[in-house]
XYZ file of C-alpha atoms in Angstrom:
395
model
C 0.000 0.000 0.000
C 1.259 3.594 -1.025
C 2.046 5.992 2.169
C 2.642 9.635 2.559
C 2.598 12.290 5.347
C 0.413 14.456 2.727
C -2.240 13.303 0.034
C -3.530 16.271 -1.808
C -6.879 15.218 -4.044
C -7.376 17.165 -7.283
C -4.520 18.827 -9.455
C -6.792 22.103 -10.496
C -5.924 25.751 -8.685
C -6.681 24.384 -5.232
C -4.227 21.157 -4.959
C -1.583 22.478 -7.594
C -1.203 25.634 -5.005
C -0.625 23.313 -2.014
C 1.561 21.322 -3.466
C 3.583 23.527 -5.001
C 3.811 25.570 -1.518
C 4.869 22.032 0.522
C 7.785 21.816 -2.686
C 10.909 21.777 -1.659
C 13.159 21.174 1.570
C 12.040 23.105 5.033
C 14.998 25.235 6.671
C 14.328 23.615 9.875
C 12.431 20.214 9.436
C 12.519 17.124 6.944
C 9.802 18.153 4.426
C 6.920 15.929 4.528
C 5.917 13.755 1.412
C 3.533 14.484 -0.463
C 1.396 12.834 -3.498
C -0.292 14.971 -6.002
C -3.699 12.596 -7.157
C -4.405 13.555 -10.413
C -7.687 12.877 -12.670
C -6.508 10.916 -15.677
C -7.457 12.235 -18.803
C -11.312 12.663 -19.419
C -14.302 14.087 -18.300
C -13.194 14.291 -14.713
C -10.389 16.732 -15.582
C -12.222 20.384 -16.376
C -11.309 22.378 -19.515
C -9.005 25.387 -19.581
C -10.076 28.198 -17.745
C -9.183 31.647 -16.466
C -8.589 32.681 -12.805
C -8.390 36.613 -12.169
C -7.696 38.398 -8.708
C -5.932 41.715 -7.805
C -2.899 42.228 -5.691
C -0.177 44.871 -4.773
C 3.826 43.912 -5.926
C 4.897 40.595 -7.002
C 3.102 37.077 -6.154
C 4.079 33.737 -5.797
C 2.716 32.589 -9.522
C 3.348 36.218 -11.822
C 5.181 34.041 -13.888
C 1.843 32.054 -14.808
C 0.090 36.076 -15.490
C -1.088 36.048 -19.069
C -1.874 40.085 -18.390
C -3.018 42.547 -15.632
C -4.702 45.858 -15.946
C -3.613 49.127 -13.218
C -7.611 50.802 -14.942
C -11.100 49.050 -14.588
C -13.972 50.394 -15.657
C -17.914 50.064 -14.895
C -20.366 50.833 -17.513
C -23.667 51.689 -16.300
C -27.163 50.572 -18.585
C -26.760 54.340 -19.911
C -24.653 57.076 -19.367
C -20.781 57.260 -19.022
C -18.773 54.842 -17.820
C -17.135 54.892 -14.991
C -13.419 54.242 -14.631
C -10.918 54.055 -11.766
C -6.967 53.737 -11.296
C -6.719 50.521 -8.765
C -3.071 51.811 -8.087
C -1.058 50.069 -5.909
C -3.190 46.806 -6.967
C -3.568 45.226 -10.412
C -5.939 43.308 -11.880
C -4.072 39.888 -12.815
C -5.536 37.327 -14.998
C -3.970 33.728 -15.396
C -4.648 30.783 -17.916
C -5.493 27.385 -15.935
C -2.916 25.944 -18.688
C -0.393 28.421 -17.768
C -0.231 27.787 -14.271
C -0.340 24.120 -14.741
C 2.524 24.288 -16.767
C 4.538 26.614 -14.410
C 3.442 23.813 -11.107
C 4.364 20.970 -13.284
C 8.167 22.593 -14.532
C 8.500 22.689 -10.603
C 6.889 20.053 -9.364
C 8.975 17.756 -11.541
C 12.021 18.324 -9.925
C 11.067 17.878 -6.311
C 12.583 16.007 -3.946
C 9.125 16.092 -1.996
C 5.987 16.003 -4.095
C 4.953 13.035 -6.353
C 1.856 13.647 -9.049
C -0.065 10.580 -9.101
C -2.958 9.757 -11.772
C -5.856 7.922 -10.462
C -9.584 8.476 -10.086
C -10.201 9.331 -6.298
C -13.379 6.764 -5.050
C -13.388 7.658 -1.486
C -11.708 9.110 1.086
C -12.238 6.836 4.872
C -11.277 6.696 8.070
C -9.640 4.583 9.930
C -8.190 3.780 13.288
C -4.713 4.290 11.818
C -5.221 7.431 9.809
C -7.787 8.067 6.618
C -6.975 6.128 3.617
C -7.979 7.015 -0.142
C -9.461 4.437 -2.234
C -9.028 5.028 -5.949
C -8.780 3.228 -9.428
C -5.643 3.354 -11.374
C -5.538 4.542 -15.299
C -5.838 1.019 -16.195
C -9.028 0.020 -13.637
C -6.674 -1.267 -11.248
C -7.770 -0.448 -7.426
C -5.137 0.959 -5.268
C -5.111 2.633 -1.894
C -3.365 5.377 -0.481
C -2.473 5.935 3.124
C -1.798 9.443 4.656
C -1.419 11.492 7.621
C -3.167 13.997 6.129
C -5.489 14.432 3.382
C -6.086 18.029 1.545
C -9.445 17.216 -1.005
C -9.950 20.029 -3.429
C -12.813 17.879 -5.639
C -16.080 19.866 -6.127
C -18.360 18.896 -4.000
C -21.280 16.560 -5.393
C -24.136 18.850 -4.745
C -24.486 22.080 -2.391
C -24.865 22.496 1.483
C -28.122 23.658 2.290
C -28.605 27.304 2.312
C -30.667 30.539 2.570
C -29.762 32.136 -0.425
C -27.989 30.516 -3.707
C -27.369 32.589 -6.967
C -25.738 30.674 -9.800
C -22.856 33.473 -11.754
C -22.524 31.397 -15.477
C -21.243 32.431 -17.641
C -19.569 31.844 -21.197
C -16.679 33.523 -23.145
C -14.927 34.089 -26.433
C -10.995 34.716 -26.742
C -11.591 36.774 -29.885
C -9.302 37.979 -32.322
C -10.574 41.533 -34.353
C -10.077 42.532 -37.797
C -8.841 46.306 -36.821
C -7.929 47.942 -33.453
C -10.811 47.728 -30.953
C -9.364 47.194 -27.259
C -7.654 49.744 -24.824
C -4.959 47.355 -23.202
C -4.503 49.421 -20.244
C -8.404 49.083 -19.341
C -10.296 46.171 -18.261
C -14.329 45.908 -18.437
C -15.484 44.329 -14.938
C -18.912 44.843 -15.616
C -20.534 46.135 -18.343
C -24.594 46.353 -17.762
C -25.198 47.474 -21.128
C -26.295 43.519 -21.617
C -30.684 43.658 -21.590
C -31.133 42.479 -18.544
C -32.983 38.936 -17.208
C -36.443 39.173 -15.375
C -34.717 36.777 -12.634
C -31.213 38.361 -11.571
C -28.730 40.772 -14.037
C -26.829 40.320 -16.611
C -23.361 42.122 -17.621
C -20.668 42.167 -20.053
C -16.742 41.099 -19.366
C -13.881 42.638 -21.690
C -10.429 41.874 -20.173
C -8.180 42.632 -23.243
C -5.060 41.254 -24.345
C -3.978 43.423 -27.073
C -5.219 45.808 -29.506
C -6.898 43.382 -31.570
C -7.089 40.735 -28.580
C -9.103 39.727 -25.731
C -11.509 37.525 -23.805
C -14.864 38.836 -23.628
C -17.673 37.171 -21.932
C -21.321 37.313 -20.961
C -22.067 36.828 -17.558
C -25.658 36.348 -15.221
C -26.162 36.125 -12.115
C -29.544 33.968 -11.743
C -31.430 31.087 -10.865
C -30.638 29.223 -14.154
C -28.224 28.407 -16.471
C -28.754 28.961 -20.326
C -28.442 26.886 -23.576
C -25.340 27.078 -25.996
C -27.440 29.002 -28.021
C -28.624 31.343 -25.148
C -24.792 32.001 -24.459
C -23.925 32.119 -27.863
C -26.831 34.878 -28.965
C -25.560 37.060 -25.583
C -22.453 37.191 -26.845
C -23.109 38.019 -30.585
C -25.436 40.347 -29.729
C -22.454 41.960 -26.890
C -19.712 41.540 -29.489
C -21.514 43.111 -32.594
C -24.281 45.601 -30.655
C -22.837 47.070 -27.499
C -18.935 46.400 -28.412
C -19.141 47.251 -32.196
C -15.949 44.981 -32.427
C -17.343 44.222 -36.444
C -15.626 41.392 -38.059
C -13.487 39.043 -35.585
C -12.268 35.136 -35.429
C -13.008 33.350 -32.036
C -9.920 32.232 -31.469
C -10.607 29.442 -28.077
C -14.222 29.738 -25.508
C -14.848 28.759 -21.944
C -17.564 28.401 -19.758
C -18.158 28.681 -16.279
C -20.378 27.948 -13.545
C -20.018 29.205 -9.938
C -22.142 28.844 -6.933
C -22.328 32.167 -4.339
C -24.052 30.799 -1.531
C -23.980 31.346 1.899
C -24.148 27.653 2.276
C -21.678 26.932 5.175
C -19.054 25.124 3.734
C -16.938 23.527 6.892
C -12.548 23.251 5.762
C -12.401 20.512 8.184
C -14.423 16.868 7.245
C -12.474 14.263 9.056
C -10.304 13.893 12.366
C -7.251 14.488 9.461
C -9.019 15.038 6.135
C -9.730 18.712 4.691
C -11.212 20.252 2.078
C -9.357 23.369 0.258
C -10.543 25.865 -2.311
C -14.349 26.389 -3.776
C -15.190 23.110 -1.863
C -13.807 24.467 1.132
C -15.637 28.204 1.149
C -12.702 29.659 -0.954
C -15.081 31.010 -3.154
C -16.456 34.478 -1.926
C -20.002 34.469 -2.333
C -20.816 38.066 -3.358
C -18.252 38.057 -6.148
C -17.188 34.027 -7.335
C -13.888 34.995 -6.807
C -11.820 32.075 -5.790
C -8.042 32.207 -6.736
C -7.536 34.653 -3.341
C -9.030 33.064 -1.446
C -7.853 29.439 -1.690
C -3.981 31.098 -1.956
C -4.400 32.472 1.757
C -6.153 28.581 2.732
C -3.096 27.148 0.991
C -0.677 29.578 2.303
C -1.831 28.586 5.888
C -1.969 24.906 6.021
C 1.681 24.575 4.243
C 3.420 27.165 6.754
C 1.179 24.187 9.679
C 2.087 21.818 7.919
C 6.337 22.547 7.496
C 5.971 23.637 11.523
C 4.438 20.454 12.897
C 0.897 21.951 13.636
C -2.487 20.879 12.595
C -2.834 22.015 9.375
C -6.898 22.913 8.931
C -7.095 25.567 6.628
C -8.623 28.981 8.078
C -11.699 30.181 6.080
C -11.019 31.834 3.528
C -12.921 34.558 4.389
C -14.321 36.095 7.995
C -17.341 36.062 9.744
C -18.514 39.665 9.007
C -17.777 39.452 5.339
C -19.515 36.039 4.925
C -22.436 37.889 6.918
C -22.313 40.828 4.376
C -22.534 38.452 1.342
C -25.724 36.576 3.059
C -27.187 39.888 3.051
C -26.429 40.959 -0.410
C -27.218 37.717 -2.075
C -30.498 37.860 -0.164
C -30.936 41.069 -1.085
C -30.205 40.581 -4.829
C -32.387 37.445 -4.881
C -35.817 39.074 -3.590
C -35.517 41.690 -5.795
C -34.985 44.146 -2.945
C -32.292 45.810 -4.383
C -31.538 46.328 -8.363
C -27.983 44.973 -8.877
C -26.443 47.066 -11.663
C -27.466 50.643 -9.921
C -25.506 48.862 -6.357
C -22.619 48.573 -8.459
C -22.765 51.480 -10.522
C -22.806 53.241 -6.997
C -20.577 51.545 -5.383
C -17.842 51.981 -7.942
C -18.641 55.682 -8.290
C -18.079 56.627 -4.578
C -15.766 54.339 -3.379
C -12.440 54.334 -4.054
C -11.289 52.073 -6.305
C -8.997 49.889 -4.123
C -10.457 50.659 -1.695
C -13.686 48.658 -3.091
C -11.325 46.118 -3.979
C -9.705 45.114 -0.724
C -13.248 45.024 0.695
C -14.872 43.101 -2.092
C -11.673 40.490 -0.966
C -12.690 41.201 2.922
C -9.088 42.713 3.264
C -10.650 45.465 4.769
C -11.429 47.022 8.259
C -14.881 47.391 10.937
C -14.933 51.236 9.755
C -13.788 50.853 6.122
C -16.739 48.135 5.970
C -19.019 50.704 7.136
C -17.775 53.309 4.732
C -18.386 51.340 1.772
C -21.461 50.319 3.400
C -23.178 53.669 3.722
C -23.465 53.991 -0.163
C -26.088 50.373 -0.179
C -29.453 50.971 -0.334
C -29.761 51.323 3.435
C -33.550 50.463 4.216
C -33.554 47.233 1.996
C -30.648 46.057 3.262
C -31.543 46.725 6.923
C -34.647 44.646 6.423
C -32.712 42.191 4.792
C -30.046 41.906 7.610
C -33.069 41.513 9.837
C -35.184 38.623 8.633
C -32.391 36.795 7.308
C -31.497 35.091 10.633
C -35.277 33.595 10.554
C -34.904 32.106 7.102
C -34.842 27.971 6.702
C -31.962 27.045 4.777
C -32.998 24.551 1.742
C -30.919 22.499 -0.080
C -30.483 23.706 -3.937
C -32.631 22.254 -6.180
């Protein structure tokens, strides 16, 4: 039977970021071992994707950055837009195949960390430590024993909760025939998109080059669309609102990503863990995960090379997680009308400013301050009958 001090389930942002962090000899301590379980080829393994956050100075993976942006802009359903230096921070995007390919140049010299491929069946307990049962390439069944066990595989289906709001969304990496993007600018969220009875809608521009860049359509609702929903959102984005006239799509992506205030517990086992969206990485007012699971990852290696128990820390705090259960309540009733709350919000608050909150990096008072520009009565009433609310699981 294979052993280890550290299994680490899933090789997507998640376990790729833990392992990569537990790389390497420890100044002070043997480093522990560590296997890397990998889906093999197939459906199990998801497509290439994009990950963007926002940060001050260097970071651990700027080699993996594809671009970043110091200028974001809002656009409001009419009017001007509205545009804001995020100086010190930047607005970093990364290509899931470009940070795989930066872990794996790494992780292949390590005296440490072993990738494994092998379809993940269970993780149980037992009086010795928790095993992982799993079946080899070739339908072989193997086991794996560990001290510890770091599980980054989506979960199967969602916590209960009070509120969930499904962000989907689909993109085109587009190519244009003549100038049509201002490389220094990226589009967080253009509302010039007609917007869905249930929830809001916005355009996505994060540009690449003058004739380059990903643009996407994104809602915030109760329901997914077809292909062909996605794919008239986006002509009708590209061609209506953008005006970007003839242009080749050059690669897509999709997306799907739960905000929920679902709890969603790090710790599932005396030893076993869960890290990144399946752990609460994910911030439920934005779907912003790649922070998030960096500081859970960052955490439980520095435990883990010091001898302590290693459960990662939510990713994000009490009050902020509160905040987000009010604004996704808020959103979902109706209460509030989402593209004026961010049209507002990015018009009064400083720009990073609004950031570091939106990544709960921020004070008591700077909440507050930020606060006071929401809608205060239907947020107060939301704040106050949310406590009373069953929480149901997703349908």
């Amino acid at each position: 039977m294979l052993k280890t001090d550290v299994a680490v389930i899933g090789a997507g942002a998640a376990g790729l970021s833990l392992a990569h962090r537990l790389n390497g000899r420890a100044p002070a301590a043997p480093a522990p071992s560590v296997i890397l379980l990998d889906a093999p080829p197939g459906p199990l393994r998801p497509a290439p994707r994009t990950w963007c956050f926002w940060g001050a100075g260097r970071g651990r993976f700027d080699a993996a950055v594809r671009s970043q942006w110091r200028h974001l802009r809002v656009r409001p359903p009419a009017g001007p837009a509205i545009q804001g230096d995020i100086a010190p921070l930047r607005y970093k995007m990364i290509r899931s195949d470009d940070f795989e390919t930066l872990v794996a140049r790494d992780l292949a010299r390590s005296p440490n960390v072993r990738r494994l491929e092998a379809i993940v069946d269970t993780v149980e307990e037992t009086p010795s430590g928790p095993r992982v049962l799993m079946t080899r390439p070739d339908g072989s069944l193997d086991a794996l024993e560990a001290r510890w066990v770091f599980d980054s595989r989506p979960l199967g289906s969602l916590p209960a909760a009070r509120t969930t709001v499904l962000q989907h969304f689909h993109g085109w990496f587009v190519r244009t025939a003549r100038p049509a993007f201002d490389t220094g600018t990226a589009d967080l969220m253009d509302f010039r998109t007609p917007q869905p009875a249930d929830g809001l809608s916005f355009g996505y521009v994060l540009p690449t080059g003058p004739c380059e860049a990903l643009v996407e359509y994104t809602e915030f609702s109760p329901h997914v669309l077809t292909d062909s929903g996605y794919a008239a959102a986006l002509r009708h984005y590209a061609a209506d609102v953008l005006s970007l006239g003839d242009l080749d799509i050059v690669a897509t992506e999709t997306g799907l990503i739960p905000m929920t205030d679902a709890p969603m517990p790090q710790r599932v086992g005396a030893s076993v863990f869960r890290i990144g969206a399946a752990g609460g990485a994910t911030r439920p007012s934005t779907g912003y995960t790649f922070a998030g699971l960096q500081r859970q990852t960052r955490a439980a290696a520095a435990a883990l090379r010091q001898g302590r128990d290693p459960v990662p820390p939510a990713a994000h705090s009490v009050r902020a997680r509160t905040m987000d259960a009010v604004l996704l309540r808020a959103l979902d009733s109706g209460r509030i009308d989402g593209p004026d709350l961010f049209c507002r919000l990015f018009a009064r608050v400083p720009p990073a400013r609004l950031l570091r909150f939106l990544d709960g990096r921020t004070n008591l008072l700077e909440d507050l301050a930020v606060g006071r520009h929401a809608p205060v009565g239907p947020m107060l009433r939301t704040a106050v009958e949310l406590p009373w609310l069953p929480r149901r699981p997703f349908p």
